[in-house]
Short mmCIF file of C-alpha atoms in Angstrom, two decimals:
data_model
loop_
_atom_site.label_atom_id
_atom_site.label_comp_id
_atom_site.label_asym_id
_atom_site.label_seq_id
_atom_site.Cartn_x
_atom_site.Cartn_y
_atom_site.Cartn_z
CA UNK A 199 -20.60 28.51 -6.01
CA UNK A 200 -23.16 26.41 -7.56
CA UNK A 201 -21.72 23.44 -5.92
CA UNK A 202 -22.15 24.69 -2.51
CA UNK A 203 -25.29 25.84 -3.02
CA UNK A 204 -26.79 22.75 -4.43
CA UNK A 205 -28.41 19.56 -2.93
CA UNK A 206 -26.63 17.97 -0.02
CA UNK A 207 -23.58 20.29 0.14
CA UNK A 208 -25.75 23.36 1.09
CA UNK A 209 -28.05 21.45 3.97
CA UNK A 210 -24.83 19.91 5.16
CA UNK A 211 -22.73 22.95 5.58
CA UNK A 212 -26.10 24.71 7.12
CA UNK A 213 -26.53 22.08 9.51
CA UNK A 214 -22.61 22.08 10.41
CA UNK A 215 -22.81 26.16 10.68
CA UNK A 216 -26.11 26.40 12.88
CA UNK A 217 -24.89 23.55 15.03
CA UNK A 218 -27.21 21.47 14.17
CA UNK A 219 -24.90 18.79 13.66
CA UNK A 220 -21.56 18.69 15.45
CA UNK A 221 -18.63 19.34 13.49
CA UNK A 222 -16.81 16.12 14.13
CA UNK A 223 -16.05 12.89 12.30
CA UNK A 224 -18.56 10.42 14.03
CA UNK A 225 -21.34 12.76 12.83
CA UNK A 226 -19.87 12.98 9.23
CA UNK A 227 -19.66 9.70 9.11
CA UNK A 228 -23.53 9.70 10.26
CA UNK A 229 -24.45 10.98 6.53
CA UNK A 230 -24.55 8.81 3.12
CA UNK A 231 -21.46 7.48 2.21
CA UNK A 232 -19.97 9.66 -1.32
CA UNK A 233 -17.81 12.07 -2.75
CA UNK A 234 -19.61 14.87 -1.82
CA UNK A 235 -19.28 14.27 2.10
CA UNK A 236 -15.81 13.01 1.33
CA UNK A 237 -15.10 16.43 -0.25
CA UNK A 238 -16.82 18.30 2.54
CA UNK A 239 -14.55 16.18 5.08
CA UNK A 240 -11.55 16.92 3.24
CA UNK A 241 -11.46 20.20 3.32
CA UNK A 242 -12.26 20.48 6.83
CA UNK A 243 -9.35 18.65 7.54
CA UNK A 244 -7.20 20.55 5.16
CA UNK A 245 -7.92 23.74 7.04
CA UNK A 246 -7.63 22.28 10.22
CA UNK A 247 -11.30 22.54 10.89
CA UNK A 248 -11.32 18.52 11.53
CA UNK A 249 -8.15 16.76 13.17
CA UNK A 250 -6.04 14.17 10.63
CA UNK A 251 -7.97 10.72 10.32
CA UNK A 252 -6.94 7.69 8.69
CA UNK A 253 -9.59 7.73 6.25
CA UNK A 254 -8.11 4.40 5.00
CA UNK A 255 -8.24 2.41 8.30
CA UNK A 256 -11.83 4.14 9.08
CA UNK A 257 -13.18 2.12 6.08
CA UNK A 258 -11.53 -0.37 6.65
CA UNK A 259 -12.87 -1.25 9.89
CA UNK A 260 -16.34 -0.60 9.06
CA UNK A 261 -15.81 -2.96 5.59
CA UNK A 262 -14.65 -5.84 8.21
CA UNK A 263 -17.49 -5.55 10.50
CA UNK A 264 -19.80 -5.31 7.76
CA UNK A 265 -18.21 -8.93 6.65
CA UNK A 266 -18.17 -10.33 10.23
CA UNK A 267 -21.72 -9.44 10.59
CA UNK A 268 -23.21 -10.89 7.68
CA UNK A 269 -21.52 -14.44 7.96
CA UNK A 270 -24.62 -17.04 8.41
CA UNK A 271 -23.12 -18.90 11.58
CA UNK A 272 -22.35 -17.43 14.94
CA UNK A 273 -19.24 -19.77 15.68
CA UNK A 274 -18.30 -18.19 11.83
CA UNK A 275 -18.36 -14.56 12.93
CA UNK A 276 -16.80 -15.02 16.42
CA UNK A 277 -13.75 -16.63 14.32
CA UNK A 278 -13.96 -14.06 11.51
CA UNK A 279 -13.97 -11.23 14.62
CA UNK A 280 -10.93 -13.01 16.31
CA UNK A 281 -9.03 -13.02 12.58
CA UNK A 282 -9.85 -9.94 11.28
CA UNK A 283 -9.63 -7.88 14.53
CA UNK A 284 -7.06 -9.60 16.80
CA UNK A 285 -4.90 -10.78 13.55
CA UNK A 286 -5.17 -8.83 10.53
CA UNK A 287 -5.92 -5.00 12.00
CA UNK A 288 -3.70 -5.56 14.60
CA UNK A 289 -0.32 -6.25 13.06
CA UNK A 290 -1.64 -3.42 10.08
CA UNK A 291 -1.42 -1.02 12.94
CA UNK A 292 1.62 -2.22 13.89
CA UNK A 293 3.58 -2.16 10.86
CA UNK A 294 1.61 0.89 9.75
CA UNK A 295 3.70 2.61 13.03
CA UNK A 296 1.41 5.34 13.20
CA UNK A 297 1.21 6.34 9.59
CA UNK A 298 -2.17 5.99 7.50
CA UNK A 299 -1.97 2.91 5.97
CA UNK A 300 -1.80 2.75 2.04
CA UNK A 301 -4.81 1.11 -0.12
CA UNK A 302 -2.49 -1.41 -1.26
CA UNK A 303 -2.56 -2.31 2.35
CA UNK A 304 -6.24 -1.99 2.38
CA UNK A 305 -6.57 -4.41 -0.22
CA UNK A 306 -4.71 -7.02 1.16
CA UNK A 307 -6.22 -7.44 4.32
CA UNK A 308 -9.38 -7.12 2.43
CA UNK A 309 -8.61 -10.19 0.49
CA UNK A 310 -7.37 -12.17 3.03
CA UNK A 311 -10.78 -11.82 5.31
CA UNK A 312 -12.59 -12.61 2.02
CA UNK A 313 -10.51 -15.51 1.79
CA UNK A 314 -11.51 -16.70 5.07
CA UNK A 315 -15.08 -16.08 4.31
CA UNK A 316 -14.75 -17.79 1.38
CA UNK A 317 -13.40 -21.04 2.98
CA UNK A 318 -16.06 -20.63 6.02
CA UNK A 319 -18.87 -20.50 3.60
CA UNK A 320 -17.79 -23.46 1.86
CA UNK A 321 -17.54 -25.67 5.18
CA UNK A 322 -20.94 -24.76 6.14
CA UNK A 323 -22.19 -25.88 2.67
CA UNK A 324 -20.44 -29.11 3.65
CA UNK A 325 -21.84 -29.14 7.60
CA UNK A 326 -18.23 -28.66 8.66
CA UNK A 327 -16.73 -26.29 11.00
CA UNK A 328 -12.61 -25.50 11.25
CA UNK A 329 -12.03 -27.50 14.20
CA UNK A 330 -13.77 -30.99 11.91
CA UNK A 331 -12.53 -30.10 8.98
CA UNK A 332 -9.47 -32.84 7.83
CA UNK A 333 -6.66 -32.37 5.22
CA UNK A 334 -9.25 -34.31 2.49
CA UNK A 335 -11.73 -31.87 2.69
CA UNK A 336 -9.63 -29.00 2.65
CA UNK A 337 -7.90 -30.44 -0.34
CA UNK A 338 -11.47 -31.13 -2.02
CA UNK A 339 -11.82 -27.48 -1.13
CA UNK A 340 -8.15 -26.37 -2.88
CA UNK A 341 -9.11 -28.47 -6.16
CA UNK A 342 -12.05 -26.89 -6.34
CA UNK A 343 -12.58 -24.90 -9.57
CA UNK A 344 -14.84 -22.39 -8.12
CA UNK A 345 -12.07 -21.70 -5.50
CA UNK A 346 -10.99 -17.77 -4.73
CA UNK A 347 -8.24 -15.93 -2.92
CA UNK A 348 -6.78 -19.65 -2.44
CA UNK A 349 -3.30 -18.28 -1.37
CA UNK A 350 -4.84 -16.22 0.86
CA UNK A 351 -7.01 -18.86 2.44
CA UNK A 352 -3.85 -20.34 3.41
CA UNK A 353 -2.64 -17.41 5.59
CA UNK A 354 -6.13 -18.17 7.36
CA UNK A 355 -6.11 -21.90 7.61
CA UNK A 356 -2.24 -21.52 9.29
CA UNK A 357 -3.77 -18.54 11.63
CA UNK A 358 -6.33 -21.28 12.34
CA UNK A 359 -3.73 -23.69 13.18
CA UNK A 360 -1.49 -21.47 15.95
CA UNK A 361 -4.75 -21.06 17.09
CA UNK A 362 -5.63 -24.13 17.71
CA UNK A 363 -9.19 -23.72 16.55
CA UNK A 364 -8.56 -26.25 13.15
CA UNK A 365 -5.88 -29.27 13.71
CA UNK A 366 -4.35 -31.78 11.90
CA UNK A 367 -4.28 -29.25 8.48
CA UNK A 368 -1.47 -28.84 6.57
CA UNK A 369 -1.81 -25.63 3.75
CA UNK A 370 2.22 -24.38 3.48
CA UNK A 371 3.38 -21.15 2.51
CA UNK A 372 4.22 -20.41 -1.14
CA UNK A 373 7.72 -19.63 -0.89
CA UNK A 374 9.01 -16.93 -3.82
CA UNK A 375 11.78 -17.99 -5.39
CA UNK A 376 12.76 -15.08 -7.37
CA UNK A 377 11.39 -12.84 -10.55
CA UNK A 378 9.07 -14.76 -12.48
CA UNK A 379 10.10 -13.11 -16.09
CA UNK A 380 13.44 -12.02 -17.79
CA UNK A 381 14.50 -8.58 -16.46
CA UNK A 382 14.76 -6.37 -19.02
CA UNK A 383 17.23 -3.66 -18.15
CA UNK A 384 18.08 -2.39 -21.17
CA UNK A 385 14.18 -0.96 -21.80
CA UNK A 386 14.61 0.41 -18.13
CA UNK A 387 17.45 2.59 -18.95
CA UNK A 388 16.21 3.59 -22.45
CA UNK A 389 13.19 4.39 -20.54
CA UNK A 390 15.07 6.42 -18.09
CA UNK A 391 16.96 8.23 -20.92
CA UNK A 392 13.75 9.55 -22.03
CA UNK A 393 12.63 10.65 -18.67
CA UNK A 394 15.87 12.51 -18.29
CA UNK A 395 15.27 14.56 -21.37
CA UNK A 396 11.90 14.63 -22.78
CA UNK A 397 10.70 18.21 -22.01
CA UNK A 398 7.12 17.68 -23.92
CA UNK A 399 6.12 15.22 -20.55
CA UNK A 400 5.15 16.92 -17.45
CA UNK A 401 8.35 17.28 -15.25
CA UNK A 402 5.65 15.71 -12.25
CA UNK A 403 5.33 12.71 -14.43
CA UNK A 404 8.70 12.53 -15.39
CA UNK A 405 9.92 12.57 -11.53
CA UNK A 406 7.95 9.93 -10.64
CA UNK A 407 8.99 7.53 -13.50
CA UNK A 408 12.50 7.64 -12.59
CA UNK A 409 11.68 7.15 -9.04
CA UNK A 410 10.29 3.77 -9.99
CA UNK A 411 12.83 3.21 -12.22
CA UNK A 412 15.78 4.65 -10.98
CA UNK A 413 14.96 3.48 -7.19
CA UNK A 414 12.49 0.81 -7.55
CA UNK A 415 9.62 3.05 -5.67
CA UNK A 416 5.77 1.83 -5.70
CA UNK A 417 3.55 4.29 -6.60
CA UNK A 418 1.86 3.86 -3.27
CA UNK A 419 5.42 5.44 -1.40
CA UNK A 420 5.69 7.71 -4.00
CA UNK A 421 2.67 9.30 -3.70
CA UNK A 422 3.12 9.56 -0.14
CA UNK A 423 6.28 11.91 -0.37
CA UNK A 424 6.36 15.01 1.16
CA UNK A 425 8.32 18.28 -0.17
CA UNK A 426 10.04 17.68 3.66
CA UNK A 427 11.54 14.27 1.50
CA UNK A 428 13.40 16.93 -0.82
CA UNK A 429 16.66 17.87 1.41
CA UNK A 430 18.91 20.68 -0.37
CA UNK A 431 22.42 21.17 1.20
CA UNK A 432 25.75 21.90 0.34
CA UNK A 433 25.18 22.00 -3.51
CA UNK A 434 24.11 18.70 -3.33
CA UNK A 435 20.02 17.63 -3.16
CA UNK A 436 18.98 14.35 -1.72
CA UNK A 437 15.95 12.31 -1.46
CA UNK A 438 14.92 10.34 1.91
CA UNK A 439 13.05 7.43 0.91
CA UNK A 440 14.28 5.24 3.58
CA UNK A 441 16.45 5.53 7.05
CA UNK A 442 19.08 6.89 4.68
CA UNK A 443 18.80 9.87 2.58
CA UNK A 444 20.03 9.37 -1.27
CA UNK A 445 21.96 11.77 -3.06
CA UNK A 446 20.22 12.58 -6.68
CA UNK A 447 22.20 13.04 -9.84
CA UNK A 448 21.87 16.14 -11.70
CA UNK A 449 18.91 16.08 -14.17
CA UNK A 450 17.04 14.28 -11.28
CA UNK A 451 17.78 16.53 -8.52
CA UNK A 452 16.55 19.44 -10.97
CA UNK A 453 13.29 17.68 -11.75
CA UNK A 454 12.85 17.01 -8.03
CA UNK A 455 13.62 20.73 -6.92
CA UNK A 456 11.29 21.68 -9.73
CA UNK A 457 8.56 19.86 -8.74
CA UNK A 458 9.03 21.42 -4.53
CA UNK A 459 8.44 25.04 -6.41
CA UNK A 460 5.66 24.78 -9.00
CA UNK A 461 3.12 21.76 -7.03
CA UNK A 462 0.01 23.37 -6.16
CA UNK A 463 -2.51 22.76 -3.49
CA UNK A 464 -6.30 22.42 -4.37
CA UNK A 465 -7.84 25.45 -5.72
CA UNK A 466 -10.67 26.04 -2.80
CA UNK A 467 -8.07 26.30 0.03
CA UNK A 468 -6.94 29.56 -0.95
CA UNK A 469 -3.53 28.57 -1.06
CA UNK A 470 -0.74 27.44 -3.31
CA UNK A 471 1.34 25.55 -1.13
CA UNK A 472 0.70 21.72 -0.01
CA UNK A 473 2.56 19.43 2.15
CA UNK A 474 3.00 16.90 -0.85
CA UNK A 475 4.81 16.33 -3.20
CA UNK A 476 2.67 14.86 -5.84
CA UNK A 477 -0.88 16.72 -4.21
CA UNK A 478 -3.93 15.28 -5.51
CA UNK A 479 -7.75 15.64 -6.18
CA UNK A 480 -9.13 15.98 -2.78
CA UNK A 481 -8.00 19.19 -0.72
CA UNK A 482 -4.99 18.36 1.54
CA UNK A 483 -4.25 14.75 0.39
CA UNK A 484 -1.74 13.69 -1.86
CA UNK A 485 -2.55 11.97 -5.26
CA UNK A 486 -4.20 8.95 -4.94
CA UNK A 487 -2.45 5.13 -5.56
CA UNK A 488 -4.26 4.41 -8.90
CA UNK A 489 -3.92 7.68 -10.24
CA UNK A 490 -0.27 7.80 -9.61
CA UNK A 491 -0.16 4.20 -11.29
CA UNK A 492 -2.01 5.12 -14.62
CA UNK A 493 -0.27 8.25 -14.80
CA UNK A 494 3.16 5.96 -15.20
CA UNK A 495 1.28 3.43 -17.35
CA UNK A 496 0.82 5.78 -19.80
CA UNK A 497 4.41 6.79 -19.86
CA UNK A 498 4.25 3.05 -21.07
CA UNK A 499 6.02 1.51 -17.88
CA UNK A 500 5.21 -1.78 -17.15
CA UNK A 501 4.88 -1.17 -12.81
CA UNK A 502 5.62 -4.58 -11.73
CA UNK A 503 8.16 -5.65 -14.43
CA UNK A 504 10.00 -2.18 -14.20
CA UNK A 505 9.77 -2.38 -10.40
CA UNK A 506 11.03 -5.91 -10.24
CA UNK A 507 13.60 -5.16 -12.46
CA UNK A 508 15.08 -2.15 -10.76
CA UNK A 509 15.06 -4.25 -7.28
CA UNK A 510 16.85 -6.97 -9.40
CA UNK A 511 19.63 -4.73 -10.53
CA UNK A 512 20.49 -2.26 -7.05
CA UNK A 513 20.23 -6.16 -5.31
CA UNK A 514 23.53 -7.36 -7.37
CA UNK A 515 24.80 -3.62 -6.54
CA UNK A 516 24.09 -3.48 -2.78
CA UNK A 517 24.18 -5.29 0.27
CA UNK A 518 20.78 -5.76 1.46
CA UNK A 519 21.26 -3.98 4.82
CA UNK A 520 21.88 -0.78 2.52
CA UNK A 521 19.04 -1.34 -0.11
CA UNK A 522 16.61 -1.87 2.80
CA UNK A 523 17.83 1.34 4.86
CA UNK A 524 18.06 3.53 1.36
CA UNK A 525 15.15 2.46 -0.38
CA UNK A 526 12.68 1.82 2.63
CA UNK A 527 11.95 -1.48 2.00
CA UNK A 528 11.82 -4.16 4.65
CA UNK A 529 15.46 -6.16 5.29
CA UNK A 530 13.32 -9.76 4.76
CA UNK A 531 12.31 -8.42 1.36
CA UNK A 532 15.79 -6.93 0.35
CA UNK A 533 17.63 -10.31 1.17
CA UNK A 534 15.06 -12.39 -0.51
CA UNK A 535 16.08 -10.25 -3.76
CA UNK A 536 19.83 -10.16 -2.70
CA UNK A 537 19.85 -14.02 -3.07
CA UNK A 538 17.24 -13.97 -6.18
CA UNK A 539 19.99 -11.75 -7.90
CA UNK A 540 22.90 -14.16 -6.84
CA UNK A 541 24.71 -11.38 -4.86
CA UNK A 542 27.26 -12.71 -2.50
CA UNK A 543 28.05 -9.65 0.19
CA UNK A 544 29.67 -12.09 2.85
CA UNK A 545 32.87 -10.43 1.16
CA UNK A 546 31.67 -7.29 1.12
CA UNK A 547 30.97 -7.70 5.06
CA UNK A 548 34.14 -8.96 5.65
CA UNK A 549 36.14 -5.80 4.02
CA UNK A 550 33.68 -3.47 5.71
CA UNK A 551 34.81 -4.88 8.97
CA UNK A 552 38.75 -5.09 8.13
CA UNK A 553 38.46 -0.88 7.17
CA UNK A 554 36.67 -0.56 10.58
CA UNK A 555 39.85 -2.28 12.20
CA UNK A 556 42.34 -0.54 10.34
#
């Protein structure tokens, strides 16, 4: 009660109640950016007040425009508009499929238009543009020790390139070549043996441990599961984390059917229930990516070792057509760790097709 009634919450709500302002996004988005109108907007859309957004992609747009705009040169921003808007957002939308996309998304695209920035800035510096720059200067650029988001620069110089707005450049792609430490998958399973039967941890905490571990899941995809993810049939419980639903061993399936029944919604909706799995702080949304990730941290896993080494293990276990559909994963990324893991399905292929025969 004293929230509402203090300081901006109190004129807001007053303003959306009288009609004052409309109740939509656009004028929401009209007020100081903060937690407080961020609150306000989530509950709205929680009780279906305000339609779904993609909160995600809204501020990301706005952060890109904000970057095109305040680039010094105009030939600068109309390449920085062409990048961000025709490149970057577009294929995020595409592989987003309709989904909100995830701030590890966010982040990337944010890095790579810094990148660019980054690389524009320094050709002005030097009274060069893209389409004069030559493979010296972008080399003078690379060596540089004040250099940032240099990988990334080279997704932009390449863009640049099919473009034909730089020419004669030549920035190749880093190509991974596999886990860059030892997998250690003996502290994965003692790990997962504690997970299994440690009733002093939370049993949300525990879940989501042994998804990583277990299944190789980010916390990003984890936090975006649903209780509709959960599928209970036939005395058997399965999870759906790709195309392919997965069947859950006992102690797993128990933690996962406990965790449907006692996850509770936030406290001023009035309601116990909630779409997700693993809800979080904000009414109606699900627990955020960094929460999630310190949550597992200090269950002491290491995220990208652990991650790495549970994609490492299921690769020498499964044919990548089957880890992509099972795991949700994309099929480039599941070969790529196929062959990092030395796993040799053209057998397995061959049998599959023999028993199709027979």
């Amino acid at each position: 009660m004293r929230w509402l009634a203090g300081g901006i919450v109190s004129t807001v709500l007053s303003d959306l109640g009288s009609g004052r302002r409309p109740l939509t996004h656009e004028a929401l988005d009209e007020l100081p950016a903060g937690k407080v109108v961020e609150h306000i907007r989530s509950v709205l859309v929680a009780t279906g007040t305000l339609p779904q957004r993609d909160e995600q992609m809204v501020r990301l747009v706005r952060h890109v425009n904000d970057l095109v705009t305040s680039h010094a040169t105009a030939e600068g921003r109309k390449v920085l508009h062409r990048y961000a808007t025709w490149h970057l957002l577009r294929r995020l939308r595409r592989r987003s499929r309709g989904n909100d996309i995830t701030h590890t998304q966010l982040t990337v695209v944010r890095q790579h238009l810094r990148a660019a920035v980054h690389l524009l800035n320094w050709l002005d510096d030097q009274h060069l543009t893209l389409a004069t720059c030559r493979q010296a200067d972008l080399e003078r650029w690379m060596t540089n020790d004040d250099v940032r988001h240099r990988k990334e620069a080279g997704h932009f110089v390449r863009w640049a390139l099919a473009q034909k707005i730089a020419r004669d450049l030549s920035f190749p792609a880093v190509r991974w070549n596999g886990p860059s430490q030892a997998m250690d998958d003996e502290a994965r399973w003692a790990t997962a043996r504690r997970l299994l039967h440690d009733d002093t941890l939370k049993s949300e905490d525990r879940l989501a441990g042994l998804l990583l571990l277990l299944y190789a899941q980010w916390p990003a995809a984890i936090s975006r599961l649903t209780v509709d993810h959960i599928e209970e049939a036939g005395g058997a419980v399965r999870i759906r984390l790709g195309a392919v639903p997965v069947d859950l061993p006992g102690p797993v399936a128990e933690l996962a059917l406990q965790q449907v029944a006692v996850r509770r919604s936030h406290a001023v909706l009035a309601r116990t229930d909630s779409p997700w799995l693993f809800p979080g702080g904000q009414p109606g949304r699900p627990i955020s990516v960094w929460a999630m990730g310190e949550r597992l941290r200090k269950l002491g896993i290491r995220l990208a070792e652990t991650r790495s080494t549970a994609l490492f293990q299921l690769a020498t276990e499964l044919p990548a057509a089957v880890l992509a559909r099972t795991l949700g994963i994309d099929i480039t990324v599941a070969v790529k760790w196929q062959r990092a893991a030395a796993g040799d399905w053209g057998s397995y292929a061959a049998e599959v097709s023999r028993r199709n025969s027979s």
